[in-house]
Short mmCIF file of C-alpha atoms in Angstrom, two decimals:
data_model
loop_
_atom_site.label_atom_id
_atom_site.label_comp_id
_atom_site.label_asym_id
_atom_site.label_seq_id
_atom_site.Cartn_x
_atom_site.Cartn_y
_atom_site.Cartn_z
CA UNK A 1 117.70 76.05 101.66
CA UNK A 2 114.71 76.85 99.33
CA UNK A 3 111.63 77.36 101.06
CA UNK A 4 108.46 75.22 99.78
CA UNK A 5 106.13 77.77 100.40
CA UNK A 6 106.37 81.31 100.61
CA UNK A 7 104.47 83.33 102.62
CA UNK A 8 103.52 86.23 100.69
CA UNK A 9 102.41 87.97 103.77
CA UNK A 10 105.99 87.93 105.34
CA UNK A 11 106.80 89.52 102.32
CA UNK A 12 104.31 92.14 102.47
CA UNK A 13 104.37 92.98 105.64
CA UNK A 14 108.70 92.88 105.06
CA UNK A 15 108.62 89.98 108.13
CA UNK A 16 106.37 91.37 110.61
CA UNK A 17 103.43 89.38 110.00
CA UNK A 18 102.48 86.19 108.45
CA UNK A 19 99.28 84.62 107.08
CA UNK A 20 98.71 83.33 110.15
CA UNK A 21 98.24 86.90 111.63
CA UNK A 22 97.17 88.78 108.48
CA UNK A 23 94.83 87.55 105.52
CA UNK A 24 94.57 89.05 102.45
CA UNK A 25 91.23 88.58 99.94
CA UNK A 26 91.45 85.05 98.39
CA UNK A 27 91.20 86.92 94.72
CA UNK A 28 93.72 89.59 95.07
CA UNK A 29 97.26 87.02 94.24
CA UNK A 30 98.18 89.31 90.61
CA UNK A 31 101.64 91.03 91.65
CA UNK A 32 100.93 94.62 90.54
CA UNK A 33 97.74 93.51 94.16
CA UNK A 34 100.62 91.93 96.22
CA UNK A 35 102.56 95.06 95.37
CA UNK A 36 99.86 97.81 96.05
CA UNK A 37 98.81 96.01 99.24
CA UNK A 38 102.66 96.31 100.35
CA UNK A 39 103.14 99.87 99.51
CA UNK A 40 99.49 100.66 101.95
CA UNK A 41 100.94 98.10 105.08
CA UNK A 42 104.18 100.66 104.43
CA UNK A 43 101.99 103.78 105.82
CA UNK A 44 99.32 102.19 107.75
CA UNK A 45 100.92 99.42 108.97
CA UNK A 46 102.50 100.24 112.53
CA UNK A 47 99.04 101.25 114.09
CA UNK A 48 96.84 98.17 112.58
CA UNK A 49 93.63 99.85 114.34
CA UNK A 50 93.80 102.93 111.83
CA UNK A 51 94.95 99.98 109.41
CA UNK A 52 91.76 97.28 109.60
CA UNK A 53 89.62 100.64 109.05
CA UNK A 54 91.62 101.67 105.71
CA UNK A 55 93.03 98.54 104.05
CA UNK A 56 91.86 97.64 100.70
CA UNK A 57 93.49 94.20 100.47
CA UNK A 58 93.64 92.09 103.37
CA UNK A 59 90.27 90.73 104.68
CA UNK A 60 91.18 89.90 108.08
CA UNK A 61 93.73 91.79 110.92
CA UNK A 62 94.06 89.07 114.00
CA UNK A 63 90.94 87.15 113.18
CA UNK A 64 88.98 90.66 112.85
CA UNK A 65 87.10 91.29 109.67
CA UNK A 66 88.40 94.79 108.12
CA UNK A 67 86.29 97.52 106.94
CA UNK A 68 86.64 96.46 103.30
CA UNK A 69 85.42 93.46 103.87
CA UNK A 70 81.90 94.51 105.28
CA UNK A 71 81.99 97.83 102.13
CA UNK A 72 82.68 95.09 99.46
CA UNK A 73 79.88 92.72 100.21
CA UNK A 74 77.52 95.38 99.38
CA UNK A 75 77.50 93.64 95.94
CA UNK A 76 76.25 95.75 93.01
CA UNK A 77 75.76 94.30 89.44
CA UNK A 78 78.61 92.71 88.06
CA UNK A 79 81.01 92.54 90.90
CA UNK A 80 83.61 90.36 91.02
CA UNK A 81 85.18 89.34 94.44
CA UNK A 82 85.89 92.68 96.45
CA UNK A 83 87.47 94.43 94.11
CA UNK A 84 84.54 96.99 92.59
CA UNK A 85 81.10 97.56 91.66
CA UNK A 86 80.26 97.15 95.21
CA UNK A 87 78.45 100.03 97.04
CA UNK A 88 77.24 102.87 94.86
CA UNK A 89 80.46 102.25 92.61
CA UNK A 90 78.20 100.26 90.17
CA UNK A 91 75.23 102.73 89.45
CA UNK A 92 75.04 103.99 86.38
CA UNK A 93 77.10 101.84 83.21
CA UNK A 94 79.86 104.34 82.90
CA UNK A 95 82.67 102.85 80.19
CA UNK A 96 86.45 103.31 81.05
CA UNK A 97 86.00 103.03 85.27
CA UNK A 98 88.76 101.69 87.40
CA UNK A 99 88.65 99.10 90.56
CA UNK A 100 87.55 101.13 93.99
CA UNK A 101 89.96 98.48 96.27
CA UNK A 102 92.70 99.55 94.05
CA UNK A 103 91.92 103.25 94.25
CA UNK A 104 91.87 102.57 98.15
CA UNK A 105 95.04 101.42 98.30
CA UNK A 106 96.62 104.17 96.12
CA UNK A 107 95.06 107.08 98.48
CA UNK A 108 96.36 104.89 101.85
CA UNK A 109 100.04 104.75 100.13
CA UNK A 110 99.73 108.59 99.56
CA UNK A 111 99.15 108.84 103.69
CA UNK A 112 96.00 110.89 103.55
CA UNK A 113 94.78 111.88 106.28
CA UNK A 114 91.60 113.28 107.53
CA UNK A 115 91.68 117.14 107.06
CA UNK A 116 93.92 116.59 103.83
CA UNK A 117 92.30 116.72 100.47
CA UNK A 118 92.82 114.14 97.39
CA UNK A 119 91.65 115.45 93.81
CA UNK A 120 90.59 113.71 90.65
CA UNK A 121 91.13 115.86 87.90
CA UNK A 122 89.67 113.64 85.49
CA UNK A 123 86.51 112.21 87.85
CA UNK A 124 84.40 110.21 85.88
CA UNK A 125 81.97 108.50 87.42
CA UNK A 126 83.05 109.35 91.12
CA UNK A 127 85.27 105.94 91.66
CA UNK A 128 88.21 108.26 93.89
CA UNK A 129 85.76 110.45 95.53
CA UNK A 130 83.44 107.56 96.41
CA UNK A 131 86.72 105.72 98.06
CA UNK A 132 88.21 108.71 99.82
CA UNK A 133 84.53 110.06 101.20
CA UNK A 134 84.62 106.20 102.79
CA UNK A 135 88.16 106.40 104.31
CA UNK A 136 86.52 109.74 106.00
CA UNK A 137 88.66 112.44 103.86
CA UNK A 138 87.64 114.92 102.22
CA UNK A 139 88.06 114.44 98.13
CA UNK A 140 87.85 117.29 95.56
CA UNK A 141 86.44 116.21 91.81
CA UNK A 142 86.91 118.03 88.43
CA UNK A 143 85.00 116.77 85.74
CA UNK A 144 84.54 118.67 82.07
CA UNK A 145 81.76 116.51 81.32
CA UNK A 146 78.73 118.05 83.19
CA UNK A 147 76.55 114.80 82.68
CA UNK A 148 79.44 112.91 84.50
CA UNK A 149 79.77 115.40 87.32
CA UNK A 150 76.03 115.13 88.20
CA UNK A 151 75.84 111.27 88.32
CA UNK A 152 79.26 111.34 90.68
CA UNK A 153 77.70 113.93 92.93
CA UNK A 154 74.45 111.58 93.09
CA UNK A 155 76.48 108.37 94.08
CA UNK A 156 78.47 110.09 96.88
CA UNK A 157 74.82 112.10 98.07
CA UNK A 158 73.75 108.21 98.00
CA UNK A 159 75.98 107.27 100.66
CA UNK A 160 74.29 109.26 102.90
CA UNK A 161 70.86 108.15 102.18
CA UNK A 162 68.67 106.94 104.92
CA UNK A 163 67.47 103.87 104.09
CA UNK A 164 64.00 103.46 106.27
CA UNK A 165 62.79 106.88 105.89
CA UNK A 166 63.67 106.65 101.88
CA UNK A 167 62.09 103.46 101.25
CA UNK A 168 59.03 104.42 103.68
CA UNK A 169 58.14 106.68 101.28
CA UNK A 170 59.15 105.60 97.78
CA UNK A 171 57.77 102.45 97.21
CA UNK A 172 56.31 100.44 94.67
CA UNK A 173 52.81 102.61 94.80
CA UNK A 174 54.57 105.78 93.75
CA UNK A 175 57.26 104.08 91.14
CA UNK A 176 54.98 103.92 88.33
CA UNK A 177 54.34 107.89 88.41
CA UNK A 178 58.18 108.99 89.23
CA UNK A 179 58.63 106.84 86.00
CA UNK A 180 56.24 108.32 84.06
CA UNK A 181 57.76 111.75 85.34
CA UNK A 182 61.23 111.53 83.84
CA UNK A 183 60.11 109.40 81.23
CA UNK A 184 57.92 112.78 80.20
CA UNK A 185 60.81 115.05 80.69
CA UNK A 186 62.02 116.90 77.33
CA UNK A 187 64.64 119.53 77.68
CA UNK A 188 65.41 121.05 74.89
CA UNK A 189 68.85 120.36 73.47
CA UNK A 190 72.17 122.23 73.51
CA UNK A 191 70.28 124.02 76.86
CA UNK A 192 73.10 123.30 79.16
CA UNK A 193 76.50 124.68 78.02
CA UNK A 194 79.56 122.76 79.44
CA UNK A 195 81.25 126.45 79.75
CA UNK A 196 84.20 126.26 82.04
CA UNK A 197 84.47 129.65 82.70
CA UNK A 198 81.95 130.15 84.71
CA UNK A 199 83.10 127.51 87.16
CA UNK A 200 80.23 125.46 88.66
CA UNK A 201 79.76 122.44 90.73
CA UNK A 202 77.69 119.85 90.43
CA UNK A 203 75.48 120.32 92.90
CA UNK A 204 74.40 123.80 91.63
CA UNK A 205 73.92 122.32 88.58
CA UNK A 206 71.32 119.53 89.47
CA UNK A 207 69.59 122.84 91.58
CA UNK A 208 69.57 124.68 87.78
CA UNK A 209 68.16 121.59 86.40
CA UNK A 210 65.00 121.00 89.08
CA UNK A 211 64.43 124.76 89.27
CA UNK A 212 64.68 125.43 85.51
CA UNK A 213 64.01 122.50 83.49
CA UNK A 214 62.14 120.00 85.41
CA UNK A 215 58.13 120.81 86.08
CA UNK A 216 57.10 121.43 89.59
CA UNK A 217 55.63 117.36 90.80
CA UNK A 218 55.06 115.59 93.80
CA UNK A 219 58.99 114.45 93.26
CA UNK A 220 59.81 118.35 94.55
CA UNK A 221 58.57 117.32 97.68
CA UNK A 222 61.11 115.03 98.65
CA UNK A 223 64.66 115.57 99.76
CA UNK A 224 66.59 116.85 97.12
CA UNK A 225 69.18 113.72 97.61
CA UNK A 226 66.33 111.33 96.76
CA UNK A 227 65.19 112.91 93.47
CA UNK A 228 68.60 112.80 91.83
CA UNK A 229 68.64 109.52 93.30
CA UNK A 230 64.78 108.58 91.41
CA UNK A 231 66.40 110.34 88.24
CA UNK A 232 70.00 108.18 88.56
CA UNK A 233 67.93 104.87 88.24
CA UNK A 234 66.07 106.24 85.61
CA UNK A 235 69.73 107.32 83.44
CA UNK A 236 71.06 104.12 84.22
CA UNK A 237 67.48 102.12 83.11
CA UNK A 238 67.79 104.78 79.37
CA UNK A 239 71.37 103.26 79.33
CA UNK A 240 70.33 99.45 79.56
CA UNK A 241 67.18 100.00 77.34
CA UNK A 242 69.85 101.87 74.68
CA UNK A 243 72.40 99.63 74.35
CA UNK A 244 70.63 96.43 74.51
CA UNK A 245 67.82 96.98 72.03
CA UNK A 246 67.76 94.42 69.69
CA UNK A 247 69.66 92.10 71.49
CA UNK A 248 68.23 88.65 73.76
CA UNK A 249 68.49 90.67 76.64
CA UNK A 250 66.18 93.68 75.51
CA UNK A 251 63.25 95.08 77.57
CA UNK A 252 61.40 97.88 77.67
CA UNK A 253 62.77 101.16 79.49
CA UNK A 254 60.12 100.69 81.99
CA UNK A 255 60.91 97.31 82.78
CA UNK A 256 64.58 98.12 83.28
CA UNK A 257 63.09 100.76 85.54
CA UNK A 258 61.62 98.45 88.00
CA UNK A 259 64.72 96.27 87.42
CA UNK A 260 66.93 98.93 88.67
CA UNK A 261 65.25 100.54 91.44
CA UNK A 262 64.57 97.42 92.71
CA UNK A 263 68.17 96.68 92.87
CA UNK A 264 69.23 100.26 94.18
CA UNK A 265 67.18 99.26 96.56
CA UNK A 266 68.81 97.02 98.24
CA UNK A 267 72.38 98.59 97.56
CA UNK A 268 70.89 102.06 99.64
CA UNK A 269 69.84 98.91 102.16
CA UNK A 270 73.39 97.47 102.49
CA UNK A 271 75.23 100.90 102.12
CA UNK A 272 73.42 102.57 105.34
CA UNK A 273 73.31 99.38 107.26
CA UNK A 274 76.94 98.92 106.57
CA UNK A 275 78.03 102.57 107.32
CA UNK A 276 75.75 102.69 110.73
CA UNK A 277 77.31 99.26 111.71
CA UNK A 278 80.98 100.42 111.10
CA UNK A 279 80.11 103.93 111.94
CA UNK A 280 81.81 105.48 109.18
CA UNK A 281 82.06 108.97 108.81
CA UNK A 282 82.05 110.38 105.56
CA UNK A 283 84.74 112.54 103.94
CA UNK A 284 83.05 116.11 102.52
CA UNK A 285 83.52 116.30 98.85
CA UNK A 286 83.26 119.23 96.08
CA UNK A 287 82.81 118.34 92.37
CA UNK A 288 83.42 121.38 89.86
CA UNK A 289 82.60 121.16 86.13
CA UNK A 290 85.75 122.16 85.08
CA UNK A 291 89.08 120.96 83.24
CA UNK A 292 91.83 119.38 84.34
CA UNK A 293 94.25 121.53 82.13
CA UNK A 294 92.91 124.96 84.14
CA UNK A 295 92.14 123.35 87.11
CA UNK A 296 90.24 126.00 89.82
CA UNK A 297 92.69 124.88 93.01
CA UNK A 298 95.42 127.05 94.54
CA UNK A 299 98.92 126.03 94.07
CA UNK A 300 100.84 123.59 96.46
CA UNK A 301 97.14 122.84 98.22
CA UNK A 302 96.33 119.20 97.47
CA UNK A 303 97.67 116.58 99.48
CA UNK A 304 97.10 113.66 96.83
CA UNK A 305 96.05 112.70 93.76
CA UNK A 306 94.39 109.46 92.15
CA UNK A 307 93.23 109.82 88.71
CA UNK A 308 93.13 108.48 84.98
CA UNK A 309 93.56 110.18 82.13
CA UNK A 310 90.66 109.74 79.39
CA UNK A 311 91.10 107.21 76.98
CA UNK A 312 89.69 109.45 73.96
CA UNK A 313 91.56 108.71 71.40
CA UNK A 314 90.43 105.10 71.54
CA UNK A 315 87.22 105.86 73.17
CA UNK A 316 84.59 108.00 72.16
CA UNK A 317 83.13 108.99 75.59
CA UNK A 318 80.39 111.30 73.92
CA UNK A 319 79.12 108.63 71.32
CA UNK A 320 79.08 105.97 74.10
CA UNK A 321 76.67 107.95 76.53
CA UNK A 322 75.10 110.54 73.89
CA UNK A 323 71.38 109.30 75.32
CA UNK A 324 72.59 110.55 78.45
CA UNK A 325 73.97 113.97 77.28
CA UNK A 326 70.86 114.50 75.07
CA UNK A 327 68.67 113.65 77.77
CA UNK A 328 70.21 116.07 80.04
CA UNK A 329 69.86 118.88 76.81
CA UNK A 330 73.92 119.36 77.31
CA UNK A 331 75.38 121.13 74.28
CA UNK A 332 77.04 117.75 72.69
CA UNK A 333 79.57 120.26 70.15
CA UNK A 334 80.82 122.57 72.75
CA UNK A 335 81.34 119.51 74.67
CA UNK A 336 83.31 117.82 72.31
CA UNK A 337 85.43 121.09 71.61
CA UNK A 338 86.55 120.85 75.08
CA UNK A 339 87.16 117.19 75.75
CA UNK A 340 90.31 115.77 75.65
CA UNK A 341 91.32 113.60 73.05
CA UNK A 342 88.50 114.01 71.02
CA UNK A 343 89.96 117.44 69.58
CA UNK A 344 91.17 117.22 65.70
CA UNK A 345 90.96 113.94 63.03
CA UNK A 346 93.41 111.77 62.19
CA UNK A 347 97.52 112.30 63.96
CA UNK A 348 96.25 115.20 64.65
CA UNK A 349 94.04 114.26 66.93
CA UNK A 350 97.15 112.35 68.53
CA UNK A 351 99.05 115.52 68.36
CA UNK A 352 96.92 117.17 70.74
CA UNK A 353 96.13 114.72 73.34
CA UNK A 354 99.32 114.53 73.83
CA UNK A 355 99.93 118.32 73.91
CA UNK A 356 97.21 118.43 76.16
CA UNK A 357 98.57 115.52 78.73
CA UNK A 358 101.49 116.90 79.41
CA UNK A 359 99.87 120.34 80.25
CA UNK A 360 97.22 118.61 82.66
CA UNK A 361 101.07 116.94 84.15
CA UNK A 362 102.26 120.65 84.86
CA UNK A 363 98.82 121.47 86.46
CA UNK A 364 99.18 118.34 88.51
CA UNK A 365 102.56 119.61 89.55
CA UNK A 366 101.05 122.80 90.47
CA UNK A 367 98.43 122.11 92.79
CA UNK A 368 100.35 119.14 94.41
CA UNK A 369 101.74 119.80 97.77
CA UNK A 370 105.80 119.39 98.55
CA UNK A 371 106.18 115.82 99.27
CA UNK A 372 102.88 115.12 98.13
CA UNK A 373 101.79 111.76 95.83
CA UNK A 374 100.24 111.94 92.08
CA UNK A 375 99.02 108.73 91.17
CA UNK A 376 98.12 107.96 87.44
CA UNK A 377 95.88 104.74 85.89
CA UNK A 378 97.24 105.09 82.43
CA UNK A 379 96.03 101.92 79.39
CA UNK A 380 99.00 101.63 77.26
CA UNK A 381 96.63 102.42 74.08
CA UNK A 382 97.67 100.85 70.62
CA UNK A 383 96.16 102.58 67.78
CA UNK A 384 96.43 100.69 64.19
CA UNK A 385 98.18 98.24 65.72
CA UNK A 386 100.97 100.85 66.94
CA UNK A 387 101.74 101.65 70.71
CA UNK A 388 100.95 105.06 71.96
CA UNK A 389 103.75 104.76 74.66
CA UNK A 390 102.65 107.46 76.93
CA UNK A 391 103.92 105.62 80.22
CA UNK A 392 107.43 106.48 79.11
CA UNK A 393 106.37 109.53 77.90
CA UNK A 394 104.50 110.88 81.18
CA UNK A 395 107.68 109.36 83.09
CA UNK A 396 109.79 111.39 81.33
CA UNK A 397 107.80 114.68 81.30
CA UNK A 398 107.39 114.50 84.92
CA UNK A 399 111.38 114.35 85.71
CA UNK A 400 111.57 117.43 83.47
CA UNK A 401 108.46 119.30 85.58
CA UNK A 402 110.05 118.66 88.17
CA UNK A 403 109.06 115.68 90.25
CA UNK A 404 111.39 114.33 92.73
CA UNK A 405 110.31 110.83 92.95
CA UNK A 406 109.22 108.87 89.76
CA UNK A 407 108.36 105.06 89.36
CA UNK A 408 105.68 102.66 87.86
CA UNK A 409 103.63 99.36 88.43
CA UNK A 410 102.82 97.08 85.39
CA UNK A 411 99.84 95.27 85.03
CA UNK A 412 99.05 92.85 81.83
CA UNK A 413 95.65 93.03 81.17
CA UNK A 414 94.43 89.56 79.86
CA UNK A 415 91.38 89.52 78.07
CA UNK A 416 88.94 92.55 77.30
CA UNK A 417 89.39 95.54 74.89
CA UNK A 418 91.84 94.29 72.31
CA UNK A 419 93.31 97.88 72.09
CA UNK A 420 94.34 97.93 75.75
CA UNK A 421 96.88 94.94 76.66
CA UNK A 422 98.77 97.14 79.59
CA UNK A 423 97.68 98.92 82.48
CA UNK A 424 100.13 101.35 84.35
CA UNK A 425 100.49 102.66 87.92
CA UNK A 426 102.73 105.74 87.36
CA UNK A 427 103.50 107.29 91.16
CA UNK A 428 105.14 110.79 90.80
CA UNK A 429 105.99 112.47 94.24
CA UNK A 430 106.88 116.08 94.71
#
């Protein structure tokens, strides 16, 4: 006998539960979301304490709200359901970011725990680090792009913000002069070189930038948190004022100012108010300006990894935040040198990324721990009208490297960039 309805639930949870127990988020019914919030209930689901604090997809354990549920209604601009943009995911307009619940999931399937690490070799704008730091583990970023590794560091410092002593003290009497600060601010350009070599973080880099570059204010009074912080708002105001000039949304850079710290506001608000309530404690984090195909991490030493490979040969990640690199006086050429996918013209170009994919695979392998979980976010790309294919590809490379488990998730994407049509989950286990 055919059942009329099927209670996806029981199918999740492989019988043990049922709706009536368990409820997932409303929005969350695509399969590739039934399918990641069964492969989390798999390692977190026989002690549903540690489970309500870690779960990504379901909203409610026994009639108890989970921790997602409180994290995602810190709404940021743009959000959709409970799925990103919420907490400090949505500051600054980075292109090419992936969902935080989804990222969630991925690092509860890979059974991290506390005192293990989980690395994004290819960080971007701090979505993995952001989600592990939450679950309270410890997350390790690499990032070639020094503008990117700065604004990451600054939404994860953000976390920890406190809300009444920060708002106390910058308020709407001060904003006009820590506007007219960074709006004043001209470093010269090519004055920060995206060298790999010499191995720095983040952090130490914002240090090089207050000590060196920035004029001594009343801003170098205040924690060193808050003025990256001040300076975030003011990136992500430049971005809005760039790329809608001209358009019926336009405004002046100023006025985006206001807009934006007026709405950071009340996402510091909601953050520490959420964090206190929950009493969360934060996972430590490093983020080194570095690349993922030399990657500064000893062999068998990371317990998981959630990242996704640049998009560069579709995407032109330089052109699309150049005000932000030649704000920041970051050597745009050497950058580009470096990037990947944005090396050579034409099939060379493809020639390359590809080349350099599969050797950012092997350094996956490396650093990976026996047993331990890579997880990839790969865009089936079509360029002039051709697929690039490099699910199959990746799949196929990672048998030969030596992975011991190998599988993948589809998701169609419907809508959007008219290059990217697929969306892959590509799990390779140790």
């Amino acid at each position: 006998m055919i059942k009329e309805n099927i209670d996806i639930v029981e199918w999740i949870t492989e019988g043990k539960y049922t709706s009536k127990e368990l409820k997932l988020f409303k929005e969350n019914t695509q399969l590739y979301e039934l399918q990641l919030a069964k492969l989390e209930f798999s390692r977190f689901g026989n002690n549903l304490g540690e489970f309500i604090k870690r779960t990504g997809y379901f909203e409610e354990i026994f009639g108890q709200k989970s921790w997602h549920y409180y994290i995602s209604s810190v709404k940021g601009k743009g959000q959709i359901g409970h799925t990103n943009q919420y907490m400090t995911h949505w500051f600054y307009p980075y292109k090419g970011k992936y969902h935080g619940q989804m990222v969630k999931a991925l690092i509860n399937f890979a059974g991290v725990e506390k005192n293990d690490i989980v690395l994004d070799p290819y960080l971007g704008s701090g979505t993995t680090l952001i989600e592990s730091s939450l679950l309270g583990v410890n997350g390790f970023g690499i990032e070639i792009n020094p503008a990117l590794a700065i604004i990451s560091q600054i939404k994860i410092d953000a976390l920890k913000i406190d809300y009444p002593e920060f708002s106390e003290a910058i308020n709407i009497k001060n904003i006009h002069n820590i506007f007219k600060y960074f709006n004043n601010l001209k470093i010269p350009e090519g004055s920060i070189k995206p060298i790999i070599d010499e191995n720095i973080d983040a952090r130490e880099l914002l240090e090089i930038l207050w000590h060196d570059y920035f004029p001594e204010s009343f801003l170098h009074d205040f924690p060193f948190e808050w003025r990256n912080l001040l300076m975030l708002i003011y990136l992500h105001a430049l971005s809005d004022y760039t790329y809608l000039k001209g358009t019926k949304k336009s405004k002046s850079l100023q006025e985006f100012f206001y807009e934006n710290f007026e709405e950071y506001m009340k996402t510091i608000k909601g953050t520490y108010n959420v964090i206190n309530k929950l009493g969360i404690e934060l996972g430590n984090f490093k983020i080194k300006i570095n690349s993922a195909l030399t990657m500064p991490i000893k062999d068998d030493s990371i317990k998981a990894i959630v990242t996704s490979p640049p998009y560069s040969i579709a995407l032109d990640y330089i052109k699309n935040d150049e005000h932000l690199l030649k704000y920041l006086g970051i050597d745009i050429n050497l950058l580009r040198d470096q990037m990947i996918g944005l090396r050579g013209k034409g099939k060379e170009k493809l020639r390359f990324y590809e080349y350099d994919l599969r050797k950012s695979i092997e350094e996956i392998y490396r650093v990976l721990e026996t047993n331990g979980w890579a997880i990839i976010v790969l865009g089936d790309i079509c360029i002039n009208g051709n697929r690039t294919n490099f699910k199959d590809k990746i799949l196929e490379w990672s048998k030969s490297i030596g992975f011991e488990e190998v599988f993948a998730l589809d998701r169609a994407i419907l809508g959007g960039f008219a290059r990217l049509r697929f969306e892959y989950l590509l799990f390779l286990q140790k």
